[in-house]
């Protein structure tokens, strides 16, 4: 490899955080041709981990490394949220067992690249939905050498409730909320106002009122549209007149 080509790569790799993943699309945006990428691989300057995805030669990588590439190079909204955000990023509800897979959330019609599906096969669940605005309640998380966007604690609990009862039980959601004593009422108010899911709003307020943390009293429920009619969360459950939901017993 010529000194000029090697110098060009060195300059580009300075922009790549340690232990992160970068993509061929990003390299091409940096005016690196497909043939030049092949030369870099053959010369052991970069390492391919799947079609269209690379790391620096001796770097380690994990799913956070991949999410960095999804967000910063492929402009996807996909992020860690729900139970995974609370347990893995905020160290909350670690004794509430869901499974070992990382829960990812994104907006509808987004697609994970093939290399992600191959490299992280069986290591994640993904839920694509538009029940919350794309950027509301999203925060930066420090992964040492790079940052990724994850759900705030406030958004995470709503993402959990969105999956009740088909993926997550009402009991698991309630037990998780019991750990959330420090939620921010201003952000909760905005999230509850903006979410499209009437089920999520009613479930959240029903559970939050039972737990009765100080932040619940600061919510203005009159400004939250709770819709009309009854929402049946589970078959054969009890009816709560205030929030008009049919739900199983969560206080065990």
Coordinates of C-alpha atoms in Angstrom, one line a residue:
X1 CA 0.0 0.0 0.0
X2 CA 1.3 3.4 -0.9
X3 CA 2.2 5.9 1.8
X4 CA -0.4 8.3 0.4
X5 CA -3.2 5.7 0.7
X6 CA -2.0 4.7 4.2
X7 CA -1.9 8.3 5.3
X8 CA -5.5 8.9 4.0
X9 CA -6.8 5.9 6.0
X10 CA -5.0 7.0 9.2
X11 CA -6.6 10.4 8.9
X12 CA -10.1 8.9 8.4
X13 CA -9.6 6.3 11.3
X14 CA -8.9 9.2 13.6
X15 CA -12.6 10.1 13.3
X16 CA -13.6 6.6 14.4
X17 CA -14.0 6.1 18.2
X18 CA -12.2 3.1 19.7
X19 CA -14.2 -0.1 19.9
X20 CA -16.9 1.3 17.6
X21 CA -18.2 -0.1 14.2
X22 CA -18.0 1.9 11.0
X23 CA -19.7 1.1 7.7
X24 CA -18.8 1.0 4.0
X25 CA -21.5 3.7 3.4
X26 CA -19.6 6.0 5.8
X27 CA -16.3 5.2 4.1
X28 CA -17.7 5.9 0.7
X29 CA -19.0 9.3 2.0
X30 CA -15.4 9.9 2.9
X31 CA -14.4 9.3 -0.7
X32 CA -13.0 5.8 -0.1
X33 CA -13.9 3.5 -3.0
X34 CA -14.9 -0.1 -2.8
X35 CA -11.5 -1.2 -4.3
X36 CA -9.7 0.9 -1.7
X37 CA -11.7 -0.6 1.1
X38 CA -10.6 -4.0 -0.2
X39 CA -6.9 -2.9 -0.1
X40 CA -7.3 -1.7 3.5
X41 CA -8.7 -5.1 4.5
X42 CA -5.9 -7.1 2.7
X43 CA -3.3 -4.9 4.4
X44 CA -4.9 -5.6 7.8
X45 CA -5.6 -1.9 8.4
X46 CA -9.3 -2.6 9.1
X47 CA -11.2 -5.8 9.9
X48 CA -14.5 -6.8 8.3
X49 CA -17.2 -8.1 10.7
X50 CA -19.9 -8.6 8.1
X51 CA -20.8 -7.3 4.7
X52 CA -20.5 -3.5 4.9
X53 CA -19.3 -3.3 8.5
X54 CA -15.8 -2.9 9.9
X55 CA -13.7 -2.2 13.0
X56 CA -10.2 -1.0 13.5
X57 CA -7.9 -4.1 13.5
X58 CA -7.6 -4.7 17.2
X59 CA -10.8 -3.2 18.5
X60 CA -13.4 -5.1 20.4
X61 CA -17.1 -4.5 19.7
X62 CA -20.5 -5.2 21.0
X63 CA -24.1 -4.2 20.3
X64 CA -23.5 -0.7 21.5
X65 CA -20.7 -0.4 18.9
X66 CA -23.2 -1.4 16.2
X67 CA -25.9 1.0 17.5
X68 CA -23.3 3.8 17.3
X69 CA -23.0 3.1 13.5
X70 CA -26.7 2.8 13.1
X71 CA -27.4 6.2 14.6
X72 CA -24.3 8.2 13.5
X73 CA -23.6 6.8 10.1
X74 CA -26.9 5.3 8.8
X75 CA -29.2 7.9 10.4
X76 CA -31.5 5.4 12.0
X77 CA -33.5 6.1 15.2
X78 CA -33.0 2.6 16.5
X79 CA -32.0 2.7 20.2
X80 CA -31.8 0.6 23.4
X81 CA -35.0 1.2 25.4
X82 CA -37.6 -0.4 27.6
X83 CA -36.4 -3.1 30.1
X84 CA -32.9 -3.2 28.5
X85 CA -32.3 0.6 29.0
X86 CA -33.5 0.4 32.7
X87 CA -31.6 -2.7 33.5
X88 CA -28.4 -2.4 31.5
X89 CA -27.9 1.4 31.3
X90 CA -29.6 2.7 34.5
X91 CA -29.0 -0.4 36.7
X92 CA -32.7 -0.4 37.6
X93 CA -35.0 -3.4 37.8
X94 CA -32.2 -5.9 37.5
X95 CA -34.2 -8.5 39.3
X96 CA -37.1 -8.3 36.9
X97 CA -36.3 -11.0 34.4
X98 CA -37.4 -10.6 30.8
X99 CA -34.7 -12.4 28.8
X100 CA -31.1 -11.9 27.9
X101 CA -31.8 -10.2 24.6
X102 CA -31.3 -6.5 24.1
X103 CA -34.6 -4.6 23.4
X104 CA -34.3 -2.2 20.6
X105 CA -36.9 0.4 19.5
X106 CA -37.2 2.4 16.3
X107 CA -39.7 4.1 14.1
X108 CA -41.8 2.1 11.6
X109 CA -40.3 1.2 8.3
X110 CA -36.7 1.4 9.5
X111 CA -34.6 -1.6 8.5
X112 CA -31.6 -3.1 10.2
X113 CA -28.7 -3.7 7.8
X114 CA -27.9 -7.3 7.0
X115 CA -24.6 -7.2 8.8
X116 CA -26.3 -6.3 12.1
X117 CA -28.8 -9.1 11.7
X118 CA -26.0 -11.6 11.0
X119 CA -23.4 -10.4 13.7
X120 CA -26.0 -10.0 16.5
X121 CA -28.3 -12.8 15.5
X122 CA -30.4 -14.0 18.5
X123 CA -29.0 -11.2 20.7
X124 CA -31.8 -8.6 20.3
X125 CA -35.5 -8.0 19.9
X126 CA -36.6 -5.0 17.9
X127 CA -39.9 -3.2 18.1
X128 CA -40.8 -0.6 15.4
X129 CA -43.5 1.8 16.3
X130 CA -44.6 5.4 16.1
X131 CA -46.5 5.5 19.3
X132 CA -44.0 8.1 20.6
X133 CA -42.3 11.0 18.8
X134 CA -38.9 10.0 17.5
X135 CA -36.7 12.2 19.7
X136 CA -38.8 12.9 22.8
X137 CA -37.3 11.4 25.9
X138 CA -34.1 10.3 24.2
X139 CA -30.8 10.8 26.0
X140 CA -27.1 10.4 25.3
X141 CA -25.3 7.5 27.0
X142 CA -21.5 7.4 27.5
X143 CA -20.0 4.2 26.3
X144 CA -16.4 5.4 27.3
X145 CA -15.1 6.1 23.8
X146 CA -18.4 7.0 22.1
X147 CA -21.9 8.0 22.9
X148 CA -25.2 6.4 21.8
X149 CA -28.8 7.6 22.2
X150 CA -30.9 5.6 24.5
X151 CA -34.4 6.0 26.1
X152 CA -34.7 8.0 29.2
X153 CA -36.1 6.2 32.2
X154 CA -39.4 8.0 31.6
X155 CA -39.6 6.9 27.9
X156 CA -38.4 3.4 28.9
X157 CA -41.4 2.7 31.1
X158 CA -43.8 3.7 28.4
X159 CA -42.0 1.5 25.9
X160 CA -42.4 -1.4 28.4
X161 CA -46.2 -0.7 28.7
X162 CA -46.5 -0.6 25.0
X163 CA -45.6 -4.3 24.9
X164 CA -48.2 -5.3 27.6
X165 CA -49.6 -7.9 27.5
X166 CA -48.4 -9.6 24.3
X167 CA -44.6 -9.4 25.1
X168 CA -44.4 -8.2 28.7
X169 CA -46.9 -9.1 31.5
X170 CA -48.7 -6.5 33.5
X171 CA -47.0 -7.9 36.6
X172 CA -43.5 -7.4 35.2
X173 CA -44.4 -3.8 34.1
X174 CA -45.8 -3.0 37.5
X175 CA -42.8 -4.5 39.4
X176 CA -40.5 -2.4 37.1
X177 CA -42.4 0.8 37.8
X178 CA -42.0 0.1 41.6
X179 CA -38.2 0.9 41.1
X180 CA -38.8 4.2 39.4
X181 CA -39.0 6.7 42.3
X182 CA -37.0 9.4 40.6
X183 CA -38.9 10.1 37.4
X184 CA -39.2 13.7 36.1
X185 CA -42.8 14.8 36.1
X186 CA -42.2 17.5 33.4
X187 CA -40.9 14.9 30.9
X188 CA -43.5 12.4 31.9
X189 CA -46.2 15.0 31.3
X190 CA -44.9 15.7 27.8
X191 CA -44.5 12.1 26.9
X192 CA -48.0 11.2 28.1
X193 CA -49.4 14.2 26.2
X194 CA -47.6 13.2 22.9
X195 CA -48.0 9.4 22.9
X196 CA -50.5 8.0 20.5
X197 CA -51.3 5.0 22.6
X198 CA -54.4 5.4 24.8
X199 CA -53.6 2.0 26.3
X200 CA -50.1 3.1 27.4
X201 CA -51.5 6.3 29.0
X202 CA -54.2 4.6 30.9
X203 CA -51.9 1.7 32.1
X204 CA -49.2 4.2 33.2
X205 CA -51.6 6.4 35.2
X206 CA -53.3 3.3 36.7
X207 CA -50.1 1.8 37.9
X208 CA -48.5 5.1 38.9
X209 CA -51.5 6.1 41.1
X210 CA -51.3 2.7 42.9
X211 CA -47.6 3.2 43.7
X212 CA -48.2 6.9 44.5
X213 CA -44.7 8.3 44.2
X214 CA -44.3 12.1 44.7
X215 CA -43.9 12.6 41.0
X216 CA -47.4 11.3 40.3
X217 CA -49.0 14.1 42.2
X218 CA -47.2 16.6 39.9
X219 CA -48.8 15.3 36.7
X220 CA -51.8 17.2 35.3
X221 CA -54.0 14.4 34.2
X222 CA -56.7 16.8 32.9
X223 CA -54.2 17.7 30.1
X224 CA -53.7 14.1 29.0
X225 CA -56.1 12.8 26.4
X226 CA -57.3 9.4 27.6
X227 CA -59.6 8.7 24.8
X228 CA -63.0 7.0 25.0
X229 CA -64.4 3.6 25.6
X230 CA -62.9 0.6 27.5
X231 CA -59.5 -0.9 26.9
X232 CA -59.3 -4.6 27.6
X233 CA -55.7 -5.3 28.6
X234 CA -56.4 -9.0 29.6
X235 CA -59.4 -11.2 29.1
X236 CA -61.3 -12.0 32.3
X237 CA -59.6 -9.3 34.3
X238 CA -61.2 -6.8 36.7
X239 CA -62.6 -3.5 35.5
X240 CA -61.1 -0.2 36.8
X241 CA -63.8 2.4 36.5
X242 CA -61.5 5.5 36.7
X243 CA -59.2 4.6 33.8
X244 CA -61.7 2.3 32.0
X245 CA -59.3 -0.7 31.6
X246 CA -59.8 -4.4 32.2
X247 CA -56.7 -5.6 33.9
X248 CA -55.4 -8.6 35.9
X249 CA -54.4 -8.3 39.6
X250 CA -51.0 -6.7 39.7
X251 CA -50.6 -6.3 43.5
X252 CA -49.3 -9.7 44.5

